[in-house]
Coordinates of C-alpha atoms in Angstrom, one line a residue:
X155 CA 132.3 179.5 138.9
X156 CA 132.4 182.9 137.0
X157 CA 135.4 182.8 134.1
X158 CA 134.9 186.7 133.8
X159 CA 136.0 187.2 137.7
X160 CA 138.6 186.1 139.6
X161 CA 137.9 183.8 142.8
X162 CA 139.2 186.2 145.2
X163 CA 136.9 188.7 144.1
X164 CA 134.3 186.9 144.4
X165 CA 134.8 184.9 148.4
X166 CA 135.9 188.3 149.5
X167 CA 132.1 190.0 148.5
X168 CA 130.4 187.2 149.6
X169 CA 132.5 187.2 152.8
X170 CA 131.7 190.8 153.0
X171 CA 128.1 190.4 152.8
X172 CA 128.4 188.0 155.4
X173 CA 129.9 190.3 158.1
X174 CA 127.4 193.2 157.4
X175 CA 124.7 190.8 157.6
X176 CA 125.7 190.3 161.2
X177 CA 126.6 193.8 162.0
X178 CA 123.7 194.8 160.9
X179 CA 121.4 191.8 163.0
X180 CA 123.1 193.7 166.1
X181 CA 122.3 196.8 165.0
X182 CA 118.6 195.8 164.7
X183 CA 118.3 197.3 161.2
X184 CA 114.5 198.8 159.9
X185 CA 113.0 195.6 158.4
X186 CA 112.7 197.2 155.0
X187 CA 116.7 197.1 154.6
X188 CA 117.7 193.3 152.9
X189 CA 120.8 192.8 152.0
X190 CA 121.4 190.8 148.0
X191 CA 123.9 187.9 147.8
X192 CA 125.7 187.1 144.7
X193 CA 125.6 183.7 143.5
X194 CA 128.8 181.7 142.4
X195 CA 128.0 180.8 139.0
X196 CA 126.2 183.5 135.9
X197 CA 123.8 180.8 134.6
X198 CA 120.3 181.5 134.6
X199 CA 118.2 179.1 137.0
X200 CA 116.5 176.3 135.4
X201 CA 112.9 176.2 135.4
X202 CA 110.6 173.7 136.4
X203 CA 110.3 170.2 134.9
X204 CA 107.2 169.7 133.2
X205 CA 105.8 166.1 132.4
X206 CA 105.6 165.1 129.0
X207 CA 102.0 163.8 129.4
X208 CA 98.8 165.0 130.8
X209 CA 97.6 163.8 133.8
X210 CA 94.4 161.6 133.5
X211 CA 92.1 160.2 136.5
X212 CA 90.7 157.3 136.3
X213 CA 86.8 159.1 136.2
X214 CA 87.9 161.1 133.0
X215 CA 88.8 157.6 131.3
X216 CA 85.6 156.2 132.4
X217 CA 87.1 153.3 134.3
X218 CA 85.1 154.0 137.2
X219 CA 81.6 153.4 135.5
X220 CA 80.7 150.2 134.7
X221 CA 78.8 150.6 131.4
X222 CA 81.5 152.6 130.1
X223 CA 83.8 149.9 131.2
X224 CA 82.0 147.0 129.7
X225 CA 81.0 148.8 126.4
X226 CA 85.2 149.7 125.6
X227 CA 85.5 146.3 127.0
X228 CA 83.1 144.7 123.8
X229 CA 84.6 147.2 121.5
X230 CA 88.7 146.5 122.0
X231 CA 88.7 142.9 123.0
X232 CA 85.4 141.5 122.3
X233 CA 85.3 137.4 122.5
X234 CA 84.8 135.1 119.4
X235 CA 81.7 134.9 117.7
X236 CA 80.6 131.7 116.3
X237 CA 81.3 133.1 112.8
X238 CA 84.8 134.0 113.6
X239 CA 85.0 130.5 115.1
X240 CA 83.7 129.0 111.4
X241 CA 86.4 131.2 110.2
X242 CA 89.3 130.4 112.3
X243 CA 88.1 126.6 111.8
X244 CA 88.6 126.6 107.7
X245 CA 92.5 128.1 108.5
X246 CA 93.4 126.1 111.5
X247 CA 93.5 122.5 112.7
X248 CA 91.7 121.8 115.8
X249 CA 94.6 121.3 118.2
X250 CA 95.3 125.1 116.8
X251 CA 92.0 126.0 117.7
X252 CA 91.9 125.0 121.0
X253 CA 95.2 126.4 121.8
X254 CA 94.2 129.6 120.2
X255 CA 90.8 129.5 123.0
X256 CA 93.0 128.5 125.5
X257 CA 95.3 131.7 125.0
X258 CA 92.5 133.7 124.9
X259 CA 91.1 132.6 128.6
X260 CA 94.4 132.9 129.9
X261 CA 94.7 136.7 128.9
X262 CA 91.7 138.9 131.4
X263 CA 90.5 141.7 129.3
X264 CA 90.6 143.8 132.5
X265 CA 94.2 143.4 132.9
X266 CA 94.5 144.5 129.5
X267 CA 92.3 147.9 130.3
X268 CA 94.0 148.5 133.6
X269 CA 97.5 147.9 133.1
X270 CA 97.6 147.9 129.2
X271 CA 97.7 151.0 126.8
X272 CA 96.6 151.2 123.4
X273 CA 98.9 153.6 121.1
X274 CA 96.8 156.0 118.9
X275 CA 99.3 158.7 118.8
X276 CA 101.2 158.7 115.0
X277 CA 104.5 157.4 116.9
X278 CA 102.6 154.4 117.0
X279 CA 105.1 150.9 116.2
X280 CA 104.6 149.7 112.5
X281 CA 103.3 146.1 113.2
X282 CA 104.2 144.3 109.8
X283 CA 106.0 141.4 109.6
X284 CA 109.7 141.6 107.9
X285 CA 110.4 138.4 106.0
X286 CA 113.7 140.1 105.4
X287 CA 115.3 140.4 108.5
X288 CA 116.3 137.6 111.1
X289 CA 115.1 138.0 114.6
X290 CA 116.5 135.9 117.2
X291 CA 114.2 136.1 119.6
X292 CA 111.9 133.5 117.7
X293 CA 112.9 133.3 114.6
X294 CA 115.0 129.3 113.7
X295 CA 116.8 128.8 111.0
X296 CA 115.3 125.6 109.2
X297 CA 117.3 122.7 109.7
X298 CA 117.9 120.6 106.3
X299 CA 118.5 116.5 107.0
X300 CA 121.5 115.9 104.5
X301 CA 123.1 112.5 104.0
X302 CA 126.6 113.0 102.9
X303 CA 126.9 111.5 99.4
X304 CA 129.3 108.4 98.7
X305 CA 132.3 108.8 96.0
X306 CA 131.5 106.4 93.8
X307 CA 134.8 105.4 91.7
X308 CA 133.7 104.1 88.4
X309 CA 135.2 102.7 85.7
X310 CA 135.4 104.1 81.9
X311 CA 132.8 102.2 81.0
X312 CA 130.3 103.0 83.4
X313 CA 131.2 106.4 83.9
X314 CA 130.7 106.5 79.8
X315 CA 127.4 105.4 80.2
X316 CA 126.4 107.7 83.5
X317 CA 127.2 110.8 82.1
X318 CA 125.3 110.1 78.3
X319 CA 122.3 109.4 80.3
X320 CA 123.1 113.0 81.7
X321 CA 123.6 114.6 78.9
X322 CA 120.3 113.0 77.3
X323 CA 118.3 114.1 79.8
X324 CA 119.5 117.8 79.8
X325 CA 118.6 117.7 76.2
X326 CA 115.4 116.3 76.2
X327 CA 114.5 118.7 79.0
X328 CA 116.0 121.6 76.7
X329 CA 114.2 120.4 73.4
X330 CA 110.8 119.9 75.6
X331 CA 111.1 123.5 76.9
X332 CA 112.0 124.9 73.0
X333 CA 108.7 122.8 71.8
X334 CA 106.5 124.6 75.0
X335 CA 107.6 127.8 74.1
X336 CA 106.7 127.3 70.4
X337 CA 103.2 126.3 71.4
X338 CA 102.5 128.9 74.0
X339 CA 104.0 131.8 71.0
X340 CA 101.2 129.7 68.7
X341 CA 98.2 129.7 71.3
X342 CA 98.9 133.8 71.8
X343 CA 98.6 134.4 68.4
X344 CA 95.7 132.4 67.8
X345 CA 94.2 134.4 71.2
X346 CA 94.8 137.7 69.7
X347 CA 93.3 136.6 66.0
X348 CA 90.2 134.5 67.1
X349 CA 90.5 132.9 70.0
X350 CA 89.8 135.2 72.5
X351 CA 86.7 133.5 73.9
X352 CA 87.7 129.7 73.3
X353 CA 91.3 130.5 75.5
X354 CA 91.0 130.8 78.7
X355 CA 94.9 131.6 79.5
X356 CA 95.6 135.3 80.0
X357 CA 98.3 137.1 78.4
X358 CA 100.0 137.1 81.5
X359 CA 99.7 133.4 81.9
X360 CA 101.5 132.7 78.8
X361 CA 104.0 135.0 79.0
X362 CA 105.1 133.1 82.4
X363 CA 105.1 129.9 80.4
X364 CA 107.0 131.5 78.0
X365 CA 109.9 132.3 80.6
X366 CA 109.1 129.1 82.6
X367 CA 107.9 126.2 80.4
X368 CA 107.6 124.7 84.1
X369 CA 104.1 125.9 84.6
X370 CA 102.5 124.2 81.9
X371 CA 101.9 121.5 84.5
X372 CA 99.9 123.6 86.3
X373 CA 97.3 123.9 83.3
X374 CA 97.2 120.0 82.4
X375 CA 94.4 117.7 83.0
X376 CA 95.0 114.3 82.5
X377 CA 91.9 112.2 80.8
X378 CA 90.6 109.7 82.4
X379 CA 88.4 108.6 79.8
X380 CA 85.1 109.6 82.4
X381 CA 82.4 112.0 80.3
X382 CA 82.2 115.8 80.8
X383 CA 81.2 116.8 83.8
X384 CA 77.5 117.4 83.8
X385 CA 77.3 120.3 86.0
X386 CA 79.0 122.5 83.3
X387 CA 76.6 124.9 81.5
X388 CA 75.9 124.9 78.0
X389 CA 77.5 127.9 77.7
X390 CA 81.3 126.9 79.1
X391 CA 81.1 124.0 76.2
X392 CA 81.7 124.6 73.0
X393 CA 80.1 123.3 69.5
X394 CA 82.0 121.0 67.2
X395 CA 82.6 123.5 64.7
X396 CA 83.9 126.4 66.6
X397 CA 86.2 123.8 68.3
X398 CA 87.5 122.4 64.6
X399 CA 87.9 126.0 63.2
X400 CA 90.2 126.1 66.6
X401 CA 91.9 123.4 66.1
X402 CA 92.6 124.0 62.8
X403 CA 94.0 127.6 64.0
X404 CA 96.6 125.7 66.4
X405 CA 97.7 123.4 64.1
X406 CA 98.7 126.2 61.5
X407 CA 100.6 128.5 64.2
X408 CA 102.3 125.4 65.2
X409 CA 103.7 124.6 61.9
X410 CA 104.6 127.7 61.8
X411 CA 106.7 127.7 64.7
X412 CA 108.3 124.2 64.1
X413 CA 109.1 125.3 60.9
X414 CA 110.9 128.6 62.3
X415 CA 112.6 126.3 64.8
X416 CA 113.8 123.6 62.0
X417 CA 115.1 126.8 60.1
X418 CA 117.4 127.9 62.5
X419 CA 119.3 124.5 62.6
X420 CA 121.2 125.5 65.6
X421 CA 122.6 122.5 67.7
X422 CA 123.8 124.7 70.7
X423 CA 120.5 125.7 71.6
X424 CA 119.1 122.4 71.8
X425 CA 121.9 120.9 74.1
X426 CA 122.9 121.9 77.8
X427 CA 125.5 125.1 78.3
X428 CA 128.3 125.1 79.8
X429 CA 127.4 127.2 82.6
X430 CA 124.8 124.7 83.4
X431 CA 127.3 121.3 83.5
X432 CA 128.8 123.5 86.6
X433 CA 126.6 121.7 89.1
X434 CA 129.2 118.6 88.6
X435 CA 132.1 120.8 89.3
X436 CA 134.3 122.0 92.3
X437 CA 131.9 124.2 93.1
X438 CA 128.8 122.9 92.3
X439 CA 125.7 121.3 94.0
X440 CA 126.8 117.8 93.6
X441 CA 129.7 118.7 95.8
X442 CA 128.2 120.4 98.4
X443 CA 127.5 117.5 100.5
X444 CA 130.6 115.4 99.6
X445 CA 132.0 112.9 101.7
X446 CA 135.2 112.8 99.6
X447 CA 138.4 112.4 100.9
X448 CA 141.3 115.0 101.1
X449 CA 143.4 114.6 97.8
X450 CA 146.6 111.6 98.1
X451 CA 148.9 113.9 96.0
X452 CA 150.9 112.5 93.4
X453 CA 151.8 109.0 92.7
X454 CA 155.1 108.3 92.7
X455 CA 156.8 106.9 89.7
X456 CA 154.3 108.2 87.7
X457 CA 154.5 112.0 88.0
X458 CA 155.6 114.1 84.6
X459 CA 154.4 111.1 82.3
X460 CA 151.1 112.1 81.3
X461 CA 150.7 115.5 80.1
X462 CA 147.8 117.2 78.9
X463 CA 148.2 117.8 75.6
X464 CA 146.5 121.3 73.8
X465 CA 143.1 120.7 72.9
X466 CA 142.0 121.2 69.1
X467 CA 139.0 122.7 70.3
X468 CA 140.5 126.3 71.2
X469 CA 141.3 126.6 67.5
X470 CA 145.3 127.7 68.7
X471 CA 144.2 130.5 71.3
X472 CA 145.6 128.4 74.3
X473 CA 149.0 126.8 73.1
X474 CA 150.6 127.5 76.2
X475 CA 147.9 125.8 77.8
X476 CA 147.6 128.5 80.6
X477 CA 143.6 127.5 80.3
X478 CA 143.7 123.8 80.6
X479 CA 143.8 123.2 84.3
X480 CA 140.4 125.9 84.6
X481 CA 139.0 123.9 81.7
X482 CA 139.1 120.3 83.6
X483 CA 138.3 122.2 86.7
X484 CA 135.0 124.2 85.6
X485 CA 134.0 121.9 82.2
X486 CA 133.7 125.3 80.5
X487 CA 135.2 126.1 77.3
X488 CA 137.7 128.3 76.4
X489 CA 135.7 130.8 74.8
X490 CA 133.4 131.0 77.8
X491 CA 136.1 131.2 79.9
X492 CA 137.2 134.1 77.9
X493 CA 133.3 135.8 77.7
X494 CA 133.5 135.9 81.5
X495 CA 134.2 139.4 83.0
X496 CA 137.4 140.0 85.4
X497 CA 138.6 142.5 87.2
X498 CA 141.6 142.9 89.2
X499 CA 140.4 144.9 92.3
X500 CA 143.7 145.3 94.7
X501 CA 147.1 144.9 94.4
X502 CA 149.5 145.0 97.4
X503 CA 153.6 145.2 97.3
X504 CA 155.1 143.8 100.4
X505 CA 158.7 143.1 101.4
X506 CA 159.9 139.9 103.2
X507 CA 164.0 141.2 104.3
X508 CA 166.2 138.0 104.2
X509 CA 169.7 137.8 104.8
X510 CA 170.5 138.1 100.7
X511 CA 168.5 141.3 100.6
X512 CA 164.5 142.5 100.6
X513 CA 162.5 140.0 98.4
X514 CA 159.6 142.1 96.9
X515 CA 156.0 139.9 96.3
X516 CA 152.5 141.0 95.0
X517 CA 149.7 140.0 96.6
X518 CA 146.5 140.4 94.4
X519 CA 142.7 140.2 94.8
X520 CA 140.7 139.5 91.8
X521 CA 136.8 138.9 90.9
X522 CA 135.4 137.2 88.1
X523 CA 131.9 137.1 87.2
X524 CA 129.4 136.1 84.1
X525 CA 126.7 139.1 84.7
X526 CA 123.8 137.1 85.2
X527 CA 124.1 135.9 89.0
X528 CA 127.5 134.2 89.5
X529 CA 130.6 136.0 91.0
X530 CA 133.8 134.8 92.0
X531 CA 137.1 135.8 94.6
X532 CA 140.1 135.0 93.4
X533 CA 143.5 135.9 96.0
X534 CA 147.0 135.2 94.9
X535 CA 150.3 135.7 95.3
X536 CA 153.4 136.1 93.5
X537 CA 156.9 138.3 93.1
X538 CA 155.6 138.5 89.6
X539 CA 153.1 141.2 89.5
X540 CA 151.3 139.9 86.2
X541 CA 151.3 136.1 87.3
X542 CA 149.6 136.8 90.5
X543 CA 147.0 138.7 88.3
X544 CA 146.6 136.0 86.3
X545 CA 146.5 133.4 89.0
X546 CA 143.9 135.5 91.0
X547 CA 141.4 135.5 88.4
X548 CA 141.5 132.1 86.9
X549 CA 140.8 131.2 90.8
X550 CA 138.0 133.5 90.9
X551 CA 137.0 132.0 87.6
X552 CA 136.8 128.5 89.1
X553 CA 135.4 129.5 92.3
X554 CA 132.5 131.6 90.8
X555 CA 129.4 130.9 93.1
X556 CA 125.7 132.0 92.2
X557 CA 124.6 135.4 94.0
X558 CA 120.9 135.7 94.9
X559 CA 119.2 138.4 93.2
X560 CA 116.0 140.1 93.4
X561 CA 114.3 140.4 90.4
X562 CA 117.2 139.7 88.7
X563 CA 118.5 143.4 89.9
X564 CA 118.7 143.9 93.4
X565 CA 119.6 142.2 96.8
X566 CA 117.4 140.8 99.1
X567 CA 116.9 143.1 102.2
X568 CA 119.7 145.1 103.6
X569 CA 122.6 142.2 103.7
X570 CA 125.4 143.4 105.9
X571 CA 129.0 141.5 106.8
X572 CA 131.9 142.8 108.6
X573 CA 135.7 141.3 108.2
X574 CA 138.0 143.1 110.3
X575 CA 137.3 146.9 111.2
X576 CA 135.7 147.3 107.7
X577 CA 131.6 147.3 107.8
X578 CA 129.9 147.1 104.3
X579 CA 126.3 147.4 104.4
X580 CA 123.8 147.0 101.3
X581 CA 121.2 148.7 100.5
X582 CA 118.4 147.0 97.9
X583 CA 117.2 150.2 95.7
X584 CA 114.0 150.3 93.3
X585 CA 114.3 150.0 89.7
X586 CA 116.4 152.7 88.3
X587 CA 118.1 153.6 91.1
X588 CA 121.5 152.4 89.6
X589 CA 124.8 151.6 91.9
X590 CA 125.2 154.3 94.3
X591 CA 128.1 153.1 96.2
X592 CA 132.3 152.8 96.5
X593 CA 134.1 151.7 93.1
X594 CA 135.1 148.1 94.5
X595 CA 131.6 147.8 95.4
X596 CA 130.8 149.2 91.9
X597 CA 132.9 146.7 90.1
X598 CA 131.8 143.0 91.9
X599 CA 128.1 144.3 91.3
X600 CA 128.6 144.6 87.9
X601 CA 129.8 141.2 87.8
X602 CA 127.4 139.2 89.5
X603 CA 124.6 141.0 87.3
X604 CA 123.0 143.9 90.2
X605 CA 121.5 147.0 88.8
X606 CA 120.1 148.8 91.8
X607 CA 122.4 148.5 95.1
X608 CA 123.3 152.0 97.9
X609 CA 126.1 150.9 99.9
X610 CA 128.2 152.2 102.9
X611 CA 131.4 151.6 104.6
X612 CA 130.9 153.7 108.0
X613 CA 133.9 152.0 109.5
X614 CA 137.2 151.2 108.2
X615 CA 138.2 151.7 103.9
X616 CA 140.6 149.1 104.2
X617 CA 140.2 147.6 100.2
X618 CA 140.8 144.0 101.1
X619 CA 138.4 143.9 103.5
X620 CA 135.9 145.7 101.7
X621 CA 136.1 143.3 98.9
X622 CA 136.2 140.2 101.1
X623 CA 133.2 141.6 103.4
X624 CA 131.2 142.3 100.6
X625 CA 131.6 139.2 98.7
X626 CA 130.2 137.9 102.2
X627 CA 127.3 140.1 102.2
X628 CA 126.1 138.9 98.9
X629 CA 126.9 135.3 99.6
X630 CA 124.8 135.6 103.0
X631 CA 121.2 137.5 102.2
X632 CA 118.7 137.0 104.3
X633 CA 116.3 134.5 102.6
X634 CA 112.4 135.4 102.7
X635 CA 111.2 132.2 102.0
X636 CA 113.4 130.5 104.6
X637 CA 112.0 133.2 107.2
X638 CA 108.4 132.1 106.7
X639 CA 109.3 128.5 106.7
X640 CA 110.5 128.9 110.1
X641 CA 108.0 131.2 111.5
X642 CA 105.7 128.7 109.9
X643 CA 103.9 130.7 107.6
X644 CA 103.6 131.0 103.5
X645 CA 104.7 133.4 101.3
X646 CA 102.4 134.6 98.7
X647 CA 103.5 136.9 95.8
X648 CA 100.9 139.6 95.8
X649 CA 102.4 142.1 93.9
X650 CA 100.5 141.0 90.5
X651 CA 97.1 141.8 92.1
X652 CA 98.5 144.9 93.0
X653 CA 99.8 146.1 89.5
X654 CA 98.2 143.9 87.3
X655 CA 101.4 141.8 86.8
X656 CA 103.3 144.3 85.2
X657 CA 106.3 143.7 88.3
X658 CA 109.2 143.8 86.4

């Protein structure tokens, strides 16, 4: 209805109209005269709805002629030839094969015509696989068969004995990975002085071993004491005195670097870190899988007689001994403890009213993290504002967790958690992108070592939730690698063929 004229106005023209339209049927009227009603509403009449696509028959497709037909039949869905069946053979088992034919003779290719549309417009769907994103219609989670682990209680002497054994073997694996990277530095120099056609490694290769000393076992071939393999051309082998001069070359660049090592004369290096004796800990690997039980509390008769006294080893820095109880806890020292970065991220002030008056408590969220992959949430509580500070990061301290991390700078995917009404969604960025994204946010990826992060919060700004959601996100990427395992397909790392290694 018209807002610029009243109602009334309106009925009584239309009414009007109405009455000298009959007056004037009685009156016979000269056929030219025709009376104009006035519609109820001022909008302008819709025009007609067009279709969004052109209408096609079946002739102009060519579905009614059979060569047409069987020629776009041979070019979309043309059967296997025998060389696609020799190819399909070298990737699949048989019982794959012959499920492959048999879904192929279920499926009619005229069906397909008929019913079926190929897209060729630019609105087409992007077909590639996501390894990066969960999709529950077929993608499973793999399942991992775990036998809970036994607490084994052992005595001093045995327990002595169980953890040197440890120790030796992180050491030798330590010193075996120093002596690898001292022999891969020698072997790239001698490639870059003279050795260029007698070393088949790339520079590539050995810088990977460099990082990894893993891969070395990759390059190894074990002697069997059999002769050279007498399909090898002359000229793959080399004489005896180009393979002296190279030997010769080796042995140099390896004194070199064993005498470079010997110089440095530092013990640290050659045994196991602190960070890595974590795996024993509360929140280490070992644990995970624990069938320990809940803890009995404290003895009685015994409680307040043994105290831990204050260790020489913090050279007076702890005399309180505010750091002991993390110490035991997380088998770190106290000057890692110290190197480790915290941050207190919330503080709240609530008010509990009792009948002697309002007792005033902080309630405090903290994160702790080294800046190379582990982060930590720490919550506590107090009605002292600067113990519940303390208290919240020594427990993020001890229950710092490692953080996946795309090349050591990024997340995997677009990791997304909610807790409450707050949303936080994460964004992984290309190199140089920097952290775009809220200053709690801000703060927990600097700890846990992320360079390149976008994040929003399109619900709910709620800073406890925020920190607790996105602690969550980072805890719960979406794994590539666990994706293709169950979609049972392999992951292969083609980015160095694309840029000629240089991925970092």
């Amino acid at each position: 209805m018209s807002v610029a004229r009243p109602a009334r106005s309106l009925l009584g023209r239309c009414l009007a109209s109405t009455r000298s339209r009959m007056a004037a049927a009685t009156a016979a009227p000269p056929p030219a005269v025709v009376s104009q009603r006035s519609p109820f509403h001022s909008s302008a009449p819709r025009p007609k709805r067009r279709s969004r696509f052109r209408n096609v028959t079946a002739e102009e497709m060519g579905l009614l002629n059979p060569s047409t037909l069987s020629k776009y039949r041979q070019e979309k869905f043309a059967e296997f030839s025998k060389d696609d069946l020799d190819a399909l053979r070298k990737k699949y088992t048989a019982e794959q094969i012959e499920a492959i034919q048999a879904g192929e003779m279920a499926v009619d290719p005229d069906d397909l015509i008929f019913q079926g549309r190929l897209r060729d417009d630019p609105y087409q769907p992007n077909y590639m696989e996501d390894y990066t994103v969960l999709d529950p219609r077929y993608d499973l989670k793999p399942e991992v068969e775990v036998t809970p682990k036994q607490p084994q209680w052992l005595n001093h002497n045995d327990w002595v004995d169980n953890y040197g054994m440890k120790m030796a073997k992180l050491t030798d694996k330590k010193t075996t990975d120093q002596l690898t990277r001292a022999m891969v530095r020698a072997l790239r120099r001698v490639k870059e002085s003279n050795g260029r056609d007698f070393i088949d490694l790339t520079h590539d290769e050995l810088e990977d071993m460099e990082k990894d000393p893993e891969l070395l076992k990759r390059y190894l071939v074990e002697d069997d004491g059999g002769e050279a393999d007498a399909a090898a051309s002359e000229s793959d082998l080399m004489t005896h005195a180009q393979a002296t001069k190279l030997d010769e070359a080796v042995d140099a660049e390896w004194k070199t670097e064993l005498d470079k090592l010997s110089a440095l004369g530092d013990e640290a290096e050659a045994g196991p870190t602190n960070l890595e004796l974590l795996d024993d800990g509360p929140a280490g690997i070992s644990r995970a899988y624990s069938a320990e039980a809940v803890e009995l509390g404290k003895v009685p008769g015994v409680e307040g007689l043994y105290k831990s006294a204050v260790d020489p080893e913090d050279e007076g820095q702890d005399d309180a001994g505010h750091y002991q109880e993390i110490k035991r806890l997380t088998g770190m020292s106290l000057k890692d403890i110290q190197s480790i970065y915290r941050k207190v991220l919330v503080t709240r002030w609530v008010s509990n009213q009792t009948r002697l008056g309002k007792v005033r408590s902080t309630s405090v969220v903290a994160i702790a993290g080294n800046g190379n992959g582990r982060l930590g949430l720490g919550i506590a509580k107090s009605t002292e504002a600067g113990l519940a500070a303390e208290t919240a990061q020594l427990l993020a301290i001890r229950n710092m967790k490692p953080i996946r991390r795309y090349e050591d700078r990024t997340v995997y995917g677009n990791p997304k958690a909610k807790v409450s009404g707050t949303v936080v969604e994460l964004f992984a960025r290309p190199p140089g992108f920097g952290l775009r994204c809220p200053h709690r946010i801000f703060e927990m990826c600097r700890a846990a070592g992320l360079h390149d992060i976008a994040a929003r919060m399109p619900r709910s700004k709620n800073p406890m939730n925020s920190v607790k959601a996105t602690y969550d996100a980072l805890m719960n990427q979406p794994d590539p690698e666990e994706i293709a395992i169950g979609r049972g397909k392999k992951m292969v790392d083609v980015r160095k063929v694309y840029y000629g290694g240089a991925v970092y």
